[in-house]
């Protein structure tokens, strides 16, 4: 060694500086304690030492996130569905059968993962693309980068616009938008490497390429083809929701299909990631979200026609249309599953699979027509619904010391992956996070029986759900909806909007009634009472207090982080200087308009608003 080593009892890992200073021709093993080991690796430049164990070593983390993949669409529930990678990961790791999203719609769910904050504290209420994540929000990607982790992302993250939303093509010389599309705030969000793009539906709203994927298609003459294919999916009047009935095949080459493009970029990032530091990679697929356009390669891989179970409570929904929708949905899921295997192979190729945590999951589910017969107002497709098809997501994880073949049947939240990622990499979890790490559970510990909550509060979609295992050993779920429980994103043609002064309350024993057919709210009030405190604060009373007094329930204040004119990011301990108090307007446009704006402290006990407030921090 060129420099002396100061040894302490807790020292297990050589610093990168010390590793780099070893002279190749004179290197030899050094005893560093019983809990760590060093392997000598012969390379072209000489012998290098690599830590392959020890408490101080940081692991890699890879998140494989699909868009709109419901929990009961895996090979465990549908044997005809070929999700071999998901099944393989379940055999080698731990599968969570009751994972839920913090908000069953794209942008808010992804904002919760990025910030560790529950809906709506991060300020993203809906899918309005121009409601961007505030720079005042601290992200897990910033924390990881500060901790020495290489941060990488690819695909649809929905955190910000990616450049000019309309106008000139994005990377065409002097006419380029500023910043170039795909780069806007990427480094500020905390990413070292990025290949960000919009989802599949976004191309319908633009005339020129506005993200790197569209631009790549444009350069090979396929942009207009992509645009036409995405807009040719409404060939039946039975389902008015965009992008569901897509009988034609995409003419795009396999490598040019959006999910394949995302996976190929992810593999490139993995191959080029520095070897001297851990990496974090978030892969954000655009599918299986509509439009349900599939390629010939996907169709050829299926091995012949398949018959899928129809949506429950949907006898009045055309069966032929359902089969088309479900077959294409299955093909998109299967394609992503294979792409995930390709990514695992890329990690293994660089020799890192044994020291990498990988989780496969989705941002939210998809109704797929469930409850069609019961819905007089909404078409039960898309998401934005409190039912399990919308709020539940598949989740499986593998990695060092993750028990193989374990199945966790207690509810867990996608929100908690934020803190879990930080702890797995040895990074610090901020005290204001709502996200609670699942690291102990992931590594074989017991479930702490915390409830999981899923909430939406914008436009016609106002509800909160809570579920947990109660004293009878069953998983119970409470839903409180302002207006009616929405059954999808789109209003039926000619249907009147629901009366938002009414409430609908639903209680289900999911252990006995997984399809949510029997509402037990009136017959089991003690179970509803046990779950009610977990609901998001706007729905905590389920409207009963106001109804007892003979009036409507006013919407309580909601704390959200919002840019207040100054630059910078959320401090490690939030103060009243960056939070503003808003009261959501019932007629707000996509949740972006607010009636009241003032500096104040709101009744949110989980959000710390003053430095050194011991009660709040506790």
PDB file of N, CA and C in Angstrom, residues 31 95 105 142 149 209 218 288 351 354 357 363 374 378 434 507 514 524 542 591:
ATOM      1  N   UNK A  31      -6.168  -8.817   5.701  1.00  0.00           N
ATOM      2  CA  UNK A  31      -7.226  -9.215   6.624  1.00  0.00           C
ATOM      3  C   UNK A  31      -8.025  -7.993   7.037  1.00  0.00           C
ATOM      4  N   UNK A  95     -42.278 -13.104  -3.171  1.00  0.00           N
ATOM      5  CA  UNK A  95     -43.423 -12.552  -3.896  1.00  0.00           C
ATOM      6  C   UNK A  95     -44.426 -11.994  -2.894  1.00  0.00           C
ATOM      7  N   UNK A 105     -53.137   5.871 -10.286  1.00  0.00           N
ATOM      8  CA  UNK A 105     -52.999   6.616 -11.536  1.00  0.00           C
ATOM      9  C   UNK A 105     -51.520   6.970 -11.676  1.00  0.00           C
ATOM     10  N   UNK A 142     -31.753  11.803  -5.816  1.00  0.00           N
ATOM     11  CA  UNK A 142     -30.783  12.766  -5.304  1.00  0.00           C
ATOM     12  C   UNK A 142     -30.027  12.193  -4.108  1.00  0.00           C
ATOM     13  N   UNK A 149     -23.957   6.476  -5.192  1.00  0.00           N
ATOM     14  CA  UNK A 149     -24.559   5.479  -6.068  1.00  0.00           C
ATOM     15  C   UNK A 149     -24.746   6.091  -7.454  1.00  0.00           C
ATOM     16  N   UNK A 209     -41.922  14.868 -33.101  1.00  0.00           N
ATOM     17  CA  UNK A 209     -41.295  14.108 -32.005  1.00  0.00           C
ATOM     18  C   UNK A 209     -40.939  15.031 -30.838  1.00  0.00           C
ATOM     19  N   UNK A 218     -38.410   8.859 -35.692  1.00  0.00           N
ATOM     20  CA  UNK A 218     -38.430   9.818 -36.788  1.00  0.00           C
ATOM     21  C   UNK A 218     -37.185   9.676 -37.661  1.00  0.00           C
ATOM     22  N   UNK A 288     -48.041  -2.410 -19.847  1.00  0.00           N
ATOM     23  CA  UNK A 288     -49.051  -2.673 -20.879  1.00  0.00           C
ATOM     24  C   UNK A 288     -50.134  -1.607 -21.027  1.00  0.00           C
ATOM     25  N   UNK A 351     -21.394  -9.698 -14.065  1.00  0.00           N
ATOM     26  CA  UNK A 351     -21.003 -10.358 -12.823  1.00  0.00           C
ATOM     27  C   UNK A 351     -21.585  -9.758 -11.570  1.00  0.00           C
ATOM     28  N   UNK A 354     -25.394 -11.398  -8.241  1.00  0.00           N
ATOM     29  CA  UNK A 354     -25.372 -11.879  -6.859  1.00  0.00           C
ATOM     30  C   UNK A 354     -25.325 -10.748  -5.841  1.00  0.00           C
ATOM     31  N   UNK A 357     -30.153  -6.162  -5.881  1.00  0.00           N
ATOM     32  CA  UNK A 357     -31.567  -6.346  -5.550  1.00  0.00           C
ATOM     33  C   UNK A 357     -32.398  -5.912  -6.754  1.00  0.00           C
ATOM     34  N   UNK A 363     -47.001   0.418 -11.487  1.00  0.00           N
ATOM     35  CA  UNK A 363     -47.406   1.635 -10.777  1.00  0.00           C
ATOM     36  C   UNK A 363     -48.848   1.556 -10.282  1.00  0.00           C
ATOM     37  N   UNK A 374     -72.535  -3.053 -13.318  1.00  0.00           N
ATOM     38  CA  UNK A 374     -72.924  -2.226 -12.177  1.00  0.00           C
ATOM     39  C   UNK A 374     -72.667  -0.744 -12.398  1.00  0.00           C
ATOM     40  N   UNK A 378     -69.511   5.382 -15.065  1.00  0.00           N
ATOM     41  CA  UNK A 378     -68.165   5.239 -15.608  1.00  0.00           C
ATOM     42  C   UNK A 378     -68.023   3.945 -16.408  1.00  0.00           C
ATOM     43  N   UNK A 434     -43.000   9.516   4.367  1.00  0.00           N
ATOM     44  CA  UNK A 434     -44.106   8.647   4.750  1.00  0.00           C
ATOM     45  C   UNK A 434     -43.752   7.192   4.462  1.00  0.00           C
ATOM     46  N   UNK A 507     -67.014  -2.020   2.526  1.00  0.00           N
ATOM     47  CA  UNK A 507     -66.126  -2.818   3.372  1.00  0.00           C
ATOM     48  C   UNK A 507     -66.130  -4.243   2.837  1.00  0.00           C
ATOM     49  N   UNK A 514     -62.426 -12.064  -2.516  1.00  0.00           N
ATOM     50  CA  UNK A 514     -61.385 -11.333  -3.245  1.00  0.00           C
ATOM     51  C   UNK A 514     -61.899 -10.514  -4.422  1.00  0.00           C
ATOM     52  N   UNK A 524     -70.682  -5.137   9.555  1.00  0.00           N
ATOM     53  CA  UNK A 524     -69.457  -5.293  10.353  1.00  0.00           C
ATOM     54  C   UNK A 524     -68.851  -3.921  10.673  1.00  0.00           C
ATOM     55  N   UNK A 542     -65.324   9.293   6.592  1.00  0.00           N
ATOM     56  CA  UNK A 542     -66.213   8.679   5.595  1.00  0.00           C
ATOM     57  C   UNK A 542     -67.501   9.487   5.437  1.00  0.00           C
ATOM     58  N   UNK A 591     -57.279  18.783 -10.888  1.00  0.00           N
ATOM     59  CA  UNK A 591     -56.599  18.880  -9.613  1.00  0.00           C
ATOM     60  C   UNK A 591     -55.505  19.928  -9.573  1.00  0.00           C
TER      61      UNK A 591
END
